[in-house]
Short mmCIF file of C-alpha atoms and ligand atoms in Angstrom, two decimals:
data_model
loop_
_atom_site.label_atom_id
_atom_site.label_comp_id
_atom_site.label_asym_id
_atom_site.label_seq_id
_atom_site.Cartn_x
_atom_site.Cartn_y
_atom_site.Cartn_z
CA UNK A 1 -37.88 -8.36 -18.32
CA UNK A 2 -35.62 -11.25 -17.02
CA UNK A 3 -35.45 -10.95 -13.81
CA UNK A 4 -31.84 -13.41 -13.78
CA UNK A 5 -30.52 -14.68 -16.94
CA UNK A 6 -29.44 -17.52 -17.39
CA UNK A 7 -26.21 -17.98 -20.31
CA UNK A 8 -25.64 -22.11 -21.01
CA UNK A 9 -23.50 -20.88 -24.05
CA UNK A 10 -20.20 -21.97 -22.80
CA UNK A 11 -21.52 -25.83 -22.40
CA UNK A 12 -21.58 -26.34 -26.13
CA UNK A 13 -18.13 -28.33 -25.84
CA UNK A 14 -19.61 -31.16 -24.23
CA UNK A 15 -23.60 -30.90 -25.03
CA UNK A 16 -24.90 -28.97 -28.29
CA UNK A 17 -27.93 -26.59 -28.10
CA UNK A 18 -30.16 -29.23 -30.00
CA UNK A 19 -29.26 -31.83 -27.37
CA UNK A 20 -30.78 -29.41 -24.53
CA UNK A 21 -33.83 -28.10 -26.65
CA UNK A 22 -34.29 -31.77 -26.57
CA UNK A 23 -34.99 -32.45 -23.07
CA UNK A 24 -37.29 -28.69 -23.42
CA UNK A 25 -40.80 -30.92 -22.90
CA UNK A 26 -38.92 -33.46 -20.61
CA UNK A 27 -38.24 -30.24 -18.60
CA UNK A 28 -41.84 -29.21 -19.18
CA UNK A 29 -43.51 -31.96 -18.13
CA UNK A 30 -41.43 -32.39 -15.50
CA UNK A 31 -42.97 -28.93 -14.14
CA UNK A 32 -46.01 -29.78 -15.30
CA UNK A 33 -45.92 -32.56 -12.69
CA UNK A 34 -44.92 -30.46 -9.79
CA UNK A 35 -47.80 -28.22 -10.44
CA UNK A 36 -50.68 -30.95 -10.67
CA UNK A 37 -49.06 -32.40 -8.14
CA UNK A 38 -49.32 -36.33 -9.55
CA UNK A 39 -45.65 -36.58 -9.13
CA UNK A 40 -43.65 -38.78 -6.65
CA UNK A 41 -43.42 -36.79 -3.73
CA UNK A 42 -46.55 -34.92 -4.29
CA UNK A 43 -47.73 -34.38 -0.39
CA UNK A 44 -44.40 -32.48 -0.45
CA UNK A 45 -45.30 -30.04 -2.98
CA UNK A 46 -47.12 -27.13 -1.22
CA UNK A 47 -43.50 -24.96 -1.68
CA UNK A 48 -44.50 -24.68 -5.47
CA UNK A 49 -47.46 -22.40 -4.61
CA UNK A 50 -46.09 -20.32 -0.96
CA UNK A 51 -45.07 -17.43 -2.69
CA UNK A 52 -48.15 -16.16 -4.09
CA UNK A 53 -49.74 -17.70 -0.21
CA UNK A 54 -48.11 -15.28 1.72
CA UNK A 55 -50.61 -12.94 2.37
CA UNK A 56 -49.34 -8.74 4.19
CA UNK A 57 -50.91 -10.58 7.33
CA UNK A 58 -48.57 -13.38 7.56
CA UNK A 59 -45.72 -10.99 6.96
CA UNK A 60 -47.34 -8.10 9.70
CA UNK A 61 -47.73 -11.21 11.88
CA UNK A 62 -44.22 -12.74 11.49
CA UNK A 63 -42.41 -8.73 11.73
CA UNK A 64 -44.49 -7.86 14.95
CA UNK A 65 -42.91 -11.05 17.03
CA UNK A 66 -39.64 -10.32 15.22
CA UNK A 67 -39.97 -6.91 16.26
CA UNK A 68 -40.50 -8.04 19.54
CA UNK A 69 -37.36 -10.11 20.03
CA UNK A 70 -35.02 -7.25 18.26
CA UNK A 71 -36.43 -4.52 20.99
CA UNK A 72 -36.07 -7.38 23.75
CA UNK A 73 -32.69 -8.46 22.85
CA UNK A 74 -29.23 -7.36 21.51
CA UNK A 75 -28.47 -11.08 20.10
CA UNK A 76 -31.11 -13.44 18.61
CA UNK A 77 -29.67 -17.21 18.22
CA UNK A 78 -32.01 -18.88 15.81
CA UNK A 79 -31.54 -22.56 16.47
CA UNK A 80 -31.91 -25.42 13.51
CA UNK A 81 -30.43 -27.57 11.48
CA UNK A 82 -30.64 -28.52 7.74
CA UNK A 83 -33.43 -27.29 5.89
CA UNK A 84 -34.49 -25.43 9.42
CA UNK A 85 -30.93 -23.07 9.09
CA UNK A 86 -29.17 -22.48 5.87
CA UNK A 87 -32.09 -20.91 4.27
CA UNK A 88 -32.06 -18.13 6.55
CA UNK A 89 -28.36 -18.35 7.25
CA UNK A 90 -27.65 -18.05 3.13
CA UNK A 91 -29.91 -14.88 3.06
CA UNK A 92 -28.40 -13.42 6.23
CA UNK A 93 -24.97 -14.15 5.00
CA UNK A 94 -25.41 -12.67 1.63
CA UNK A 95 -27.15 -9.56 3.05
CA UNK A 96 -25.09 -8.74 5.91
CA UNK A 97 -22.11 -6.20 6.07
CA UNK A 98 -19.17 -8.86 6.22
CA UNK A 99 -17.65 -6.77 9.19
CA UNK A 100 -20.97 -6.28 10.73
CA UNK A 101 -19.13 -7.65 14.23
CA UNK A 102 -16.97 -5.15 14.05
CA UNK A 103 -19.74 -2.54 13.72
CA UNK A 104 -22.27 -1.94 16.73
CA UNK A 105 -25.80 -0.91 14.28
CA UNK A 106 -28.66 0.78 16.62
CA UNK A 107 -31.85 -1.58 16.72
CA UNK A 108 -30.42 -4.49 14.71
CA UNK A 109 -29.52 -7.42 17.07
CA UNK A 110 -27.03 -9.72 15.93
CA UNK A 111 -28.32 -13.01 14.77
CA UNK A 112 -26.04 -15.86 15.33
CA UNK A 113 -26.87 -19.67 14.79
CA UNK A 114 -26.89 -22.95 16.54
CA UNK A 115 -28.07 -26.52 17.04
CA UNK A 116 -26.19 -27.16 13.49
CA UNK A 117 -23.92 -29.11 15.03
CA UNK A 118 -23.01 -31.24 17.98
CA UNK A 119 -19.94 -29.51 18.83
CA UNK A 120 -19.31 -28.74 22.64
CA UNK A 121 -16.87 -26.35 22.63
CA UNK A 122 -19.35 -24.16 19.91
CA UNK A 123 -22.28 -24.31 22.18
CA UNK A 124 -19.78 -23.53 25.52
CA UNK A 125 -18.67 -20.59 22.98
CA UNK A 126 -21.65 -19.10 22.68
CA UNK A 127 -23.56 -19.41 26.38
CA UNK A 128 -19.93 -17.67 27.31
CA UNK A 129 -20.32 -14.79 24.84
CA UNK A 130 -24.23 -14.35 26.01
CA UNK A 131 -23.04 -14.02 29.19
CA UNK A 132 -23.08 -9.79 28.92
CA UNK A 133 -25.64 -9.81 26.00
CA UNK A 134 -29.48 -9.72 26.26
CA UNK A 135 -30.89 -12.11 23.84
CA UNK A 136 -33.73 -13.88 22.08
CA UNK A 137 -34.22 -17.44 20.61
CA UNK A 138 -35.90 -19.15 17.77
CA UNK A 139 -36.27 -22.11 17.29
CA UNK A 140 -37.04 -24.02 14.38
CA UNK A 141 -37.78 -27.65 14.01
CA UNK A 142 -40.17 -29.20 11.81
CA UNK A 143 -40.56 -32.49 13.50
CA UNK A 144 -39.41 -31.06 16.86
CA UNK A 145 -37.33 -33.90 17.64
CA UNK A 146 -34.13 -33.69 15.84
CA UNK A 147 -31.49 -34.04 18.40
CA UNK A 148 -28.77 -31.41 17.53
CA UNK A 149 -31.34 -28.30 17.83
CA UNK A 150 -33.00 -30.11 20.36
CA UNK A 151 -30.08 -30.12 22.41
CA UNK A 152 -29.01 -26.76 21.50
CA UNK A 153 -32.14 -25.16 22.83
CA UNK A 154 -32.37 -27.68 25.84
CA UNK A 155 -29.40 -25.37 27.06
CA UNK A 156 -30.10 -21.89 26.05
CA UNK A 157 -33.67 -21.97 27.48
CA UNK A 158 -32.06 -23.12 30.83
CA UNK A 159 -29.75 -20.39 30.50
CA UNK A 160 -32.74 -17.86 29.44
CA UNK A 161 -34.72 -18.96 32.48
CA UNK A 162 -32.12 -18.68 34.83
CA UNK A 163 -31.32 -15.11 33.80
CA UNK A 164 -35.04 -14.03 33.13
CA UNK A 165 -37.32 -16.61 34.94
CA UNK A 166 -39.39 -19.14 32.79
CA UNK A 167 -42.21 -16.21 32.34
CA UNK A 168 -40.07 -13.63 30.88
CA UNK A 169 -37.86 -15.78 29.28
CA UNK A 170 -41.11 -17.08 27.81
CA UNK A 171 -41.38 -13.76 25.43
CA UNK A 172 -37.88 -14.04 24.19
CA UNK A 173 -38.64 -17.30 22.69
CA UNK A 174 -40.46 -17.74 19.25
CA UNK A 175 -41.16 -21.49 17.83
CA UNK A 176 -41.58 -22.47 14.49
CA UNK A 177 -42.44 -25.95 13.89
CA UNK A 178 -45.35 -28.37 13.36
CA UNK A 179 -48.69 -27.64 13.34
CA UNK A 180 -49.59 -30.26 15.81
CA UNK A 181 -46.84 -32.78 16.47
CA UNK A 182 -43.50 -33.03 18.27
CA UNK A 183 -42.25 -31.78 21.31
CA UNK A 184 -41.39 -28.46 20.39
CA UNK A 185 -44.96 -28.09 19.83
CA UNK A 186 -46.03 -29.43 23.03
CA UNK A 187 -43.38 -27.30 24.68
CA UNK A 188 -44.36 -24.01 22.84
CA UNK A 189 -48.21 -24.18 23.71
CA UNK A 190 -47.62 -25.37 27.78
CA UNK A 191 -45.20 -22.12 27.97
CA UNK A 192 -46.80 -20.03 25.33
CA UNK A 193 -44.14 -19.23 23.08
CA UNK A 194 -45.68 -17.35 20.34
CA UNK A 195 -45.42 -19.91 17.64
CA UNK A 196 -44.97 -20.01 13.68
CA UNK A 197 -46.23 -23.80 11.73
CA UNK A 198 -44.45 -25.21 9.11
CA UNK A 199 -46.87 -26.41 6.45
CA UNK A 200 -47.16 -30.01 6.47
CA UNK A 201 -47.20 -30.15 3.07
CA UNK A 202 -43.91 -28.08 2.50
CA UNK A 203 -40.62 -29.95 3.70
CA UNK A 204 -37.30 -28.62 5.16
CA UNK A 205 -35.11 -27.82 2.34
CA UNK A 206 -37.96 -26.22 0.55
CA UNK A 207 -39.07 -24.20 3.69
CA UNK A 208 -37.14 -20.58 3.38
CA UNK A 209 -40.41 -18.63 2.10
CA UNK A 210 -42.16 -20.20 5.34
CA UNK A 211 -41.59 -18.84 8.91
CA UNK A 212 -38.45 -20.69 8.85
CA UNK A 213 -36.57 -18.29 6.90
CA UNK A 214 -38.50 -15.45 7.23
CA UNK A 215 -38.14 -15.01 10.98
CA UNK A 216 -34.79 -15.18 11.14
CA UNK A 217 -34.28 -12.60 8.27
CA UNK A 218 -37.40 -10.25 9.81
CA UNK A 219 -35.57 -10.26 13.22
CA UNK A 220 -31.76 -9.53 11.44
CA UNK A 221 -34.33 -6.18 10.44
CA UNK A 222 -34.09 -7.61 6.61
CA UNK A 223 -37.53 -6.20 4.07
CA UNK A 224 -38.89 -9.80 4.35
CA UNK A 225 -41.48 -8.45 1.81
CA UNK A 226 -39.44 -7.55 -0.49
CA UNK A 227 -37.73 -11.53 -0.50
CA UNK A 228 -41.27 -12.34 -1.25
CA UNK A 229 -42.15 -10.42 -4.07
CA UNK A 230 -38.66 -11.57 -5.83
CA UNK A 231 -40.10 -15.65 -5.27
CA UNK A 232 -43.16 -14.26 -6.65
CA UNK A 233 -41.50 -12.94 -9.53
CA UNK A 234 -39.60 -15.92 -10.42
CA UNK A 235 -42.94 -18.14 -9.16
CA UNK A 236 -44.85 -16.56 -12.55
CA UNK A 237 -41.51 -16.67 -14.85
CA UNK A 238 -41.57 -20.55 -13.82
CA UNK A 239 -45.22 -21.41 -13.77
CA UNK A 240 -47.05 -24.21 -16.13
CA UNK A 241 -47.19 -22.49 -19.49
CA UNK A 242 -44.36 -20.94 -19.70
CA UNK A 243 -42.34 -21.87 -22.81
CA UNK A 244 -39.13 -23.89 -22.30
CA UNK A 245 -36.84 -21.00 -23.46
CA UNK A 246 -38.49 -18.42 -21.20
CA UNK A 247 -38.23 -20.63 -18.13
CA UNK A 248 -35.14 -20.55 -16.83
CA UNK A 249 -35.71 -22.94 -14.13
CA UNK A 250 -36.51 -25.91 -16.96
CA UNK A 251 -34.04 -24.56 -19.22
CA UNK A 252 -31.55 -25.16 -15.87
CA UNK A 253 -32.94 -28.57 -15.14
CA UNK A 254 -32.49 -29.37 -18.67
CA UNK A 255 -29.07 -28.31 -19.00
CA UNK A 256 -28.06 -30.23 -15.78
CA UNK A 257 -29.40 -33.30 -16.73
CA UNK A 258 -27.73 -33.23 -20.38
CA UNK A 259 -24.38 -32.96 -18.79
CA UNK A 260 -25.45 -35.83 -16.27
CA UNK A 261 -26.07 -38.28 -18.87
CA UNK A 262 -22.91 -37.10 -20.70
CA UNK A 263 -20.94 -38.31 -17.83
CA UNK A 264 -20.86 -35.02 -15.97
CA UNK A 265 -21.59 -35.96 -12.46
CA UNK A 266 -20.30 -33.62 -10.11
CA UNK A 267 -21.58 -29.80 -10.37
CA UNK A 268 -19.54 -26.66 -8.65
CA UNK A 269 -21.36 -23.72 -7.73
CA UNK A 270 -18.92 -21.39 -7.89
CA UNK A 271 -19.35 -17.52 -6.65
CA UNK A 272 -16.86 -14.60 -7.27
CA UNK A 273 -18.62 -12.78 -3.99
CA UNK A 274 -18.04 -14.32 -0.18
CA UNK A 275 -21.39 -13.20 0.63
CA UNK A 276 -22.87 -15.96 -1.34
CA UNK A 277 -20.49 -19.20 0.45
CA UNK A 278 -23.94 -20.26 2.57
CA UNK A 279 -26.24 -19.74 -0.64
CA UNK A 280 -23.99 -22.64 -1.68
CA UNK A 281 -24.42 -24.26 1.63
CA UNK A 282 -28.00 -24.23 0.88
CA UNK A 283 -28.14 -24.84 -2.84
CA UNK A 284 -26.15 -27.93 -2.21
CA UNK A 285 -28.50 -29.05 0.73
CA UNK A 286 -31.05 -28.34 -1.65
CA UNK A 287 -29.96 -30.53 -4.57
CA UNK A 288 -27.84 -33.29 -2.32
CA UNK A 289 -31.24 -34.38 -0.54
CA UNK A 290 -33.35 -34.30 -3.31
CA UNK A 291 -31.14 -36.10 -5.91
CA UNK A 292 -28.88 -38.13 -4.32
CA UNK A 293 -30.87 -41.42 -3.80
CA UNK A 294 -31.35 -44.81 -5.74
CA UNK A 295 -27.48 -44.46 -6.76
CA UNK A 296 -28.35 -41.74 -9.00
CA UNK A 297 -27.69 -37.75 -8.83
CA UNK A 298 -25.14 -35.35 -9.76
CA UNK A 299 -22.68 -34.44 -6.66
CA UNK A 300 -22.90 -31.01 -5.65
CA UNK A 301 -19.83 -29.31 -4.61
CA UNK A 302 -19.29 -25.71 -4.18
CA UNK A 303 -16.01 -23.57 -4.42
CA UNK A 304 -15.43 -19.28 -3.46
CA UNK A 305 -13.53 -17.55 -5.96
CA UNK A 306 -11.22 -16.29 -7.23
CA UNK A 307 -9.88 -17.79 -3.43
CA UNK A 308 -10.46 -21.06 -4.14
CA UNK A 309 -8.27 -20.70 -7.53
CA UNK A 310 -5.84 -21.03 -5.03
CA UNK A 311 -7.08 -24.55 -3.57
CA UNK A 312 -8.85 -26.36 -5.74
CA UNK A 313 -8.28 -24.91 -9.32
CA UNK A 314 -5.98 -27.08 -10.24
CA UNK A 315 -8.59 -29.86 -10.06
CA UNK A 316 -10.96 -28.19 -11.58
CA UNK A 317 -8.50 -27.28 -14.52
CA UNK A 318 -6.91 -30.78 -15.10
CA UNK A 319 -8.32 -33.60 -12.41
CA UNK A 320 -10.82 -36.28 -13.34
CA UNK A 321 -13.57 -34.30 -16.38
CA UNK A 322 -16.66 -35.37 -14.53
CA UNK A 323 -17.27 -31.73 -13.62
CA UNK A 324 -19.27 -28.99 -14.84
CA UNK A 325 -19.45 -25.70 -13.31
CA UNK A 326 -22.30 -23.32 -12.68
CA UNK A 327 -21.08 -19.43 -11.37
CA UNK A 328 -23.75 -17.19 -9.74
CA UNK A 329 -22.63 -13.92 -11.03
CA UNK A 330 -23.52 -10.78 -9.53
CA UNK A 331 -24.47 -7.62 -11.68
CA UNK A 332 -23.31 -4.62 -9.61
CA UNK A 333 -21.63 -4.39 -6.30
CA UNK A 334 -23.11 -2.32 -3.63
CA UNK A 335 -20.15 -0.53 -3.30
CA UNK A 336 -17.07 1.38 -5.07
CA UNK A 337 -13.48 1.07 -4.57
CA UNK A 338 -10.92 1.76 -7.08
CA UNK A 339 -7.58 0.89 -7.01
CA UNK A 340 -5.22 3.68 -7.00
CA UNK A 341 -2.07 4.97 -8.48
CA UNK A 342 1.41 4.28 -6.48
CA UNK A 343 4.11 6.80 -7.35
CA UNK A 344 6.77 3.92 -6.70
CA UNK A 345 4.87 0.99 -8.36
CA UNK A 346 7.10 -1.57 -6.37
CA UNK A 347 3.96 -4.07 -6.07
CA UNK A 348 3.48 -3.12 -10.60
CA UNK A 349 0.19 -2.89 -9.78
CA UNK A 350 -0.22 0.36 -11.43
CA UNK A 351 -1.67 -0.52 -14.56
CA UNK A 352 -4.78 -1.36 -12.42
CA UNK A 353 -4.71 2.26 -11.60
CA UNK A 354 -8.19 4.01 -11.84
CA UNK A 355 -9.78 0.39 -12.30
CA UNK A 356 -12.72 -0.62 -9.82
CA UNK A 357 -12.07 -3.96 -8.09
CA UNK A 358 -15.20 -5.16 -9.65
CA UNK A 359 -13.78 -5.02 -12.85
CA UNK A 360 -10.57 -6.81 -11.95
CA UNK A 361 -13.00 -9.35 -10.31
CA UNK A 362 -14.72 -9.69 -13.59
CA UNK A 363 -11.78 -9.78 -15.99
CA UNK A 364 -10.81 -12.98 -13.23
CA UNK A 365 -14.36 -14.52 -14.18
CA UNK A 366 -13.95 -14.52 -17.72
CA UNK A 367 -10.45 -15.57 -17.66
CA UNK A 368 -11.29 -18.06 -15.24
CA UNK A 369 -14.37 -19.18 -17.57
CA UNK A 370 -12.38 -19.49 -20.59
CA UNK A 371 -9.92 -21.60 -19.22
CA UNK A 372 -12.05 -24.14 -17.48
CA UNK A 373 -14.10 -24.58 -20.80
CA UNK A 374 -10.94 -25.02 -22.78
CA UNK A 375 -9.73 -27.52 -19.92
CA UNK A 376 -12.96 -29.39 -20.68
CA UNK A 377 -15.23 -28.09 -17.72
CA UNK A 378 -18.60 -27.11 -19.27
CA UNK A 379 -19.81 -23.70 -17.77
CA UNK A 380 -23.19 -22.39 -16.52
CA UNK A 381 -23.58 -18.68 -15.86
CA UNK A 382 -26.31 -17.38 -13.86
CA UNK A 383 -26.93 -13.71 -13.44
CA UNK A 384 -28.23 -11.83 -10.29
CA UNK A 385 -28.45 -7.83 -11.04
CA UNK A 386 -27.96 -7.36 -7.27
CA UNK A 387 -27.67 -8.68 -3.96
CA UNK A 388 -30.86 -6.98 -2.34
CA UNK A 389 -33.86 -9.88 -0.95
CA UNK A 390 -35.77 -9.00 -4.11
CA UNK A 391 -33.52 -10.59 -6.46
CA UNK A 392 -32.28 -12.99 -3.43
CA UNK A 393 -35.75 -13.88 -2.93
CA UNK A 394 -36.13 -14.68 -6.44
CA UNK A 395 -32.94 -16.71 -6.86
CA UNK A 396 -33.50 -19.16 -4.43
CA UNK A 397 -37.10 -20.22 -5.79
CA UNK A 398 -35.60 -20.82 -9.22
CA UNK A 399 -33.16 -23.01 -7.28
CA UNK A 400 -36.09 -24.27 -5.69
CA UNK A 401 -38.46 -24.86 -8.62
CA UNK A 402 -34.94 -25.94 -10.94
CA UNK A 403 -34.41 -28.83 -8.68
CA UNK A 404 -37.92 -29.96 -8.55
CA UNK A 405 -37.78 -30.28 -12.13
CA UNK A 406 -34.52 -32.03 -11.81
CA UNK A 407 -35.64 -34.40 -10.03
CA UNK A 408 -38.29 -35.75 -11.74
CA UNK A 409 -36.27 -35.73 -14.88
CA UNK A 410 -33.61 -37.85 -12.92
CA UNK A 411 -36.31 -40.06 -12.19
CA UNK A 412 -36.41 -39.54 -8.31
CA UNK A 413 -38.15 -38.81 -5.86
CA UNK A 414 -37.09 -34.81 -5.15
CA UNK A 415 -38.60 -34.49 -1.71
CA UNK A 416 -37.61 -37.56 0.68
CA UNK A 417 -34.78 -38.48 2.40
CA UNK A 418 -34.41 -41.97 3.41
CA UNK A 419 -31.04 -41.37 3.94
CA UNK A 420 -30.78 -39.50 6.04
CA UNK A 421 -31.93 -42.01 9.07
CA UNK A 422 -29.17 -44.35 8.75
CA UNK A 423 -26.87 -42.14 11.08
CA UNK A 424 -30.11 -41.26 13.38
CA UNK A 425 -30.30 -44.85 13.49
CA UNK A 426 -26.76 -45.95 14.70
CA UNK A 427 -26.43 -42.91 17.06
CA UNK A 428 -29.61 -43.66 18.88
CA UNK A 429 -28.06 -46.90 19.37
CA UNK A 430 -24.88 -45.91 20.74
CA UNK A 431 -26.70 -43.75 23.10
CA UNK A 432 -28.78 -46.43 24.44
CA UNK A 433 -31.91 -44.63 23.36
CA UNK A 434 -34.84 -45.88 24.73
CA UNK A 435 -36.42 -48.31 21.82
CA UNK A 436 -33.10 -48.82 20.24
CA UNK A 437 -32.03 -51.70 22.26
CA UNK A 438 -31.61 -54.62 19.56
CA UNK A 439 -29.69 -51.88 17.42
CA UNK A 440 -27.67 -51.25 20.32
CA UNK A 441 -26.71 -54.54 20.88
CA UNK A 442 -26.19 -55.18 17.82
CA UNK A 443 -23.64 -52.31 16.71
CA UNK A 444 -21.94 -52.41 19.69
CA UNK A 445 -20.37 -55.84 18.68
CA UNK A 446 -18.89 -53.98 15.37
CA UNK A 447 -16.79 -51.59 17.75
O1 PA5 B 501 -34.54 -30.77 4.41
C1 PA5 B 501 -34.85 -31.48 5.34
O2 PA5 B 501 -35.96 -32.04 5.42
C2 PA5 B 501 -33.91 -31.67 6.49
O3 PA5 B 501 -32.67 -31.10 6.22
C3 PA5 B 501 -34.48 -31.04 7.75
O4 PA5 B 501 -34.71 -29.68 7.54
C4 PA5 B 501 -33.52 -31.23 8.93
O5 PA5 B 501 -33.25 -32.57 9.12
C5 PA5 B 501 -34.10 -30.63 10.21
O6 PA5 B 501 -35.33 -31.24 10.51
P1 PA5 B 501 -36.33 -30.61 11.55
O7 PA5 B 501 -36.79 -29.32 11.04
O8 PA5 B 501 -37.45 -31.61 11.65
O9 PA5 B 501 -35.58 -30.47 12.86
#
C-alpha cells in the first residue's frame, strides 16, 4: 500500500510522461548515490539510514528527559535556529490544536520557540510572559556557536538560574548538540545538562529524526515512535531497488527537475490546511540550502490556501510562467463541521447546506487546480491520508530523500552551505568580533 501518493498528471501541459520516465534512471542513480554514499556531500549522508537507527532505547532515552522537563515545567522554550527549529516547529505546528493557547491541557506544557531570530522585543516578550510560568529549555545547536540561539539561551539560563539557582536550573535544561565540539558542549558537560549528540555525519536540515526534532515533539507529549515508524515506512518505499514508478521520492525529483530545465524555476508548496504553513517553512529550508548554490536551483516559495488566493493568486494565475506548483493534500480532517441551513439565506449560502467544510475546501482545490494548469502553472499533487506523526513522519523523509535525489540530478552538492557565511562574515565584522579585525576595517569604509 502507498503510504502517500503522489499524482504528476496535471504537469502534462508543460512536460509529457515520456519526458519524466526519462530522467527514471537519472533519478535512480541519483539515489543510488546517496545510498553508497560516493556522492558529493557524502560525510553528510548518515540521514539516509536514521530511521531504521533509531533503536526503542534511543526513543525510552529521549521520552524519559522529555518527561522530565514536561513534569518540571508548564512551558518548554526549545531554542534553535535553521535546521535546529523548523523540523520540530513544522511537526508541532501541524499536530497541535490551532487554539491550543486558548485551552489549558493537564500534563502537556506549552512549547514555544526561540533563538530564530535576533529580535529584541521577541526575546523581552517572552522572559515577560515566563515571568508566572515554570519552565524548561532545550537547546539545540549543532556547532554550538551560532549566535542567534546562542544569545537566546545566554538569557534564559540567566533568567532560569536566577529563579531556580544554577543546580536546579541545571535539570530544566536539556542540550542537543555535538558530540564533542562547541561551546554548548563544553557548557552542557561542566553543568551537567543531560545531553542529546547530533550525528556528525547527519547535518541540520536533515536532522528532524535525530534528537533535534524528536525532543521537542516528545516534550509537546507527541508518539515520537510513531513519527519514526512513518520515516521508516517511506525509508523502505525509497530504498536502492526500488523501481522508478514505485518510488515516489525519484519519481518527485524527476518531475522537479523536468520542469527546471523547461524553464520552471520557482516551485510553490501550496497547502489547503494552516497546520501545514511551517512544514513549508521547513520544506523550503530544506530545498533552498541544498539547491540553491553554483547559480543553479529552483526557488522555493510557499503559499496557504485558499487564503493566499486572496494575495498572491493573481500571480500565480497570470504573472511571469516560471512557476510550477506542488499542493500537499490532506486525506481526511480530524474533525467534522457541516455547514448548516439559514431560514433567511441573506448570506445565499444555503446551497452549502448539509455540506462538510472539507468538501467545500476540496471543491476550492480542484477549482483552484484547474485553473492554474489552464493559466499555464504545471501542478504536483501529493497526498497525506492524515495528519497524525505516522504519516507526518513519513512525509518529511520523502521530502528528505526527494531532495537528495534532486540534488544530485541538479548537479550540486545537496548538503553544504557556503552561503550561508557571507552574512556571519560581515556581522562579525560590524561587531568587532575578536579575529574579524581586517573585515571590520574593511566594511566599515562601505557604510
Ligand atoms: O541546515 C543547516 O545546516 C543550518 O540551517 C543549521 O541548522 C543552522 O544554521 C543552525 O546551526 P547550528 O545547529 O549549528 O546552530
Amino acid at each position: 500500500m502507498e503510504i502517500i501518493k503522489i499524482d504528476t498528471s496535471k504537469v502534462s501541459g508543460a512536460v509529457t510522461p515520456d519526458e519524466i520516465n526519462a530522467l527514471g534512471g537519472e533519478a535512480l542513480e541519483a539515489n543510488d548515490l546517496l545510498h553508497s554514499r560516493r556522492g558529493a556531500g557524502s560525510d553528510f549522508l548518515g540521514w539516509v539510514n536514521l530511521p531504521e537507527e533509531i533503536t526503542a532505547e534511543k526513543i525510552a532515552e529521549t521520552e524519559r528527559v522529555a518527561g522530565r522537563l514536561r513534569k518540571l515545567a508548564d512551558v518548554v522554550v526549545v531554542i534553535g535556529i535553521g535546521g535546529s527549529y523548523l523540523g520540530a516547529k513544522a511537526v508541532l505546528e501541524a499536530m497541535s490544536d490551532s487554539f491550543a493557547c486558548l485551552k489549558r491541557e493537564q500534563g502537556r506544557p506549552v512549547v514555544v520557540f526561540a533563538g530564530q531570530n535576533i529580535g529584541e522585543d521577541y526575546l523581552y516578550e517572552l522572559v515577560e510572559a515566563l515571568r508566572d510560568r515554570s519552565f524548561a529549555l532545550i537547546s539545540i545547536s549543532k556547532s554550538g556557536t551560532t549566535t542567534e540561539p546562542a544569545i537566546a539561551f545566554r538569557i534564559l539560563k540567566a533568567e532560569l538560574e536566577k529563579r531556580y539557582g544554577k543546580e536546579q536550573a541545571a535539570r530544566r535544561i536539556a542540550a542537543v548538540t555535538d558530540s564533542s565540539r562547541g561551546a554548548l558542549k563544553k557548557l552542557s558537560d561542566d553543568q551537567g545538562y543531560d545531553t542529546f549528540v547530533i550525528p556528525d555525519d547527519v547535518g541540520g536540515r536533515y536532522s528532524v529524526l535525530t534528537p533535534v526534532g524528536l525532543l521537542p515533539m516528545a516534550a509537546a507529549g507527541l508518539d515520537i515512535s510513531e513519527f519514526v515508524r512513518g520515516a521508516q515506512d517511506m525509508a523502505r518505499a525509497t530504498a536502492q531497488g526500488v523501481p522508478f514508478e514505485k518510488n515516489p521520492a525519484a519519481v518527485y525529483a524527476a518531475v522537479r527537475n523536468a520542469l527546471y530545465r523547461k524553464g520552471y524555476k520557482i516551485e510553490i508548496l501550496a497547502s489547503y490546511d494552516p497546520k501545514l504553513v511551517y512544514v513549508a517553512e521547513w520544506w523550503k529550508q530544506l530545498y533552498g540550502e541544498s539547491e540553491g548554490k553554483e547559480g543553479k536551483g529552483i526557488f522555493p516559495a510557499s503559499v496557504t490556501l485558499t487564503a493566499d488566493l486572496h494575495s498572491m493568486g493573481q500571480y500565480i494565475q497570470e504573472g511571469e510562467r516560471t512557476l510550477f506548483e506542488t499542493v500537499i493534500g490532506i486525506g481526511r480532517p480530524k474533525h467534522e463541521v457541516r455547514i448548516e441551513e439559514d431560514p433567511d439565506d441573506l448570506d445565499g449560502l444555503n446551497f452549502l447546506a448539509g455540506k462538510r467544510i472539507s468538501e467545500v475546501n476540496s471543491m476550492a482545490e480542484i477549482g483552484v487546480a484547474i485553473a492554474h494548469v489552464d493559466g499555464g502553472v504545471p501542478n504536483i499533487r501529493i497526498e497525506v491520508p492524515e495528519l497524525n506523526e505516522y504519516y507526518i513522519g513519513a512525509l518529511l523523509y520523502f521530502f528528505e530523500k526527494a531532495c537528495g535525489i534532486s540534488g544530485y540530478m541538479l548537479g550540486v552538492n545537496p548538503f553544504d552551505q557556503p552561503g550561508v557565511e557571507a552574512y556571519k562574515k560581515n556581522m562579525f565584522a560590524l561587531l568587532d568580533k575578536p579575529g574579524y579585525e581586517k573585515e571590520s576595517e574593511e566594511i566599515k569604509k562601505r557604510l
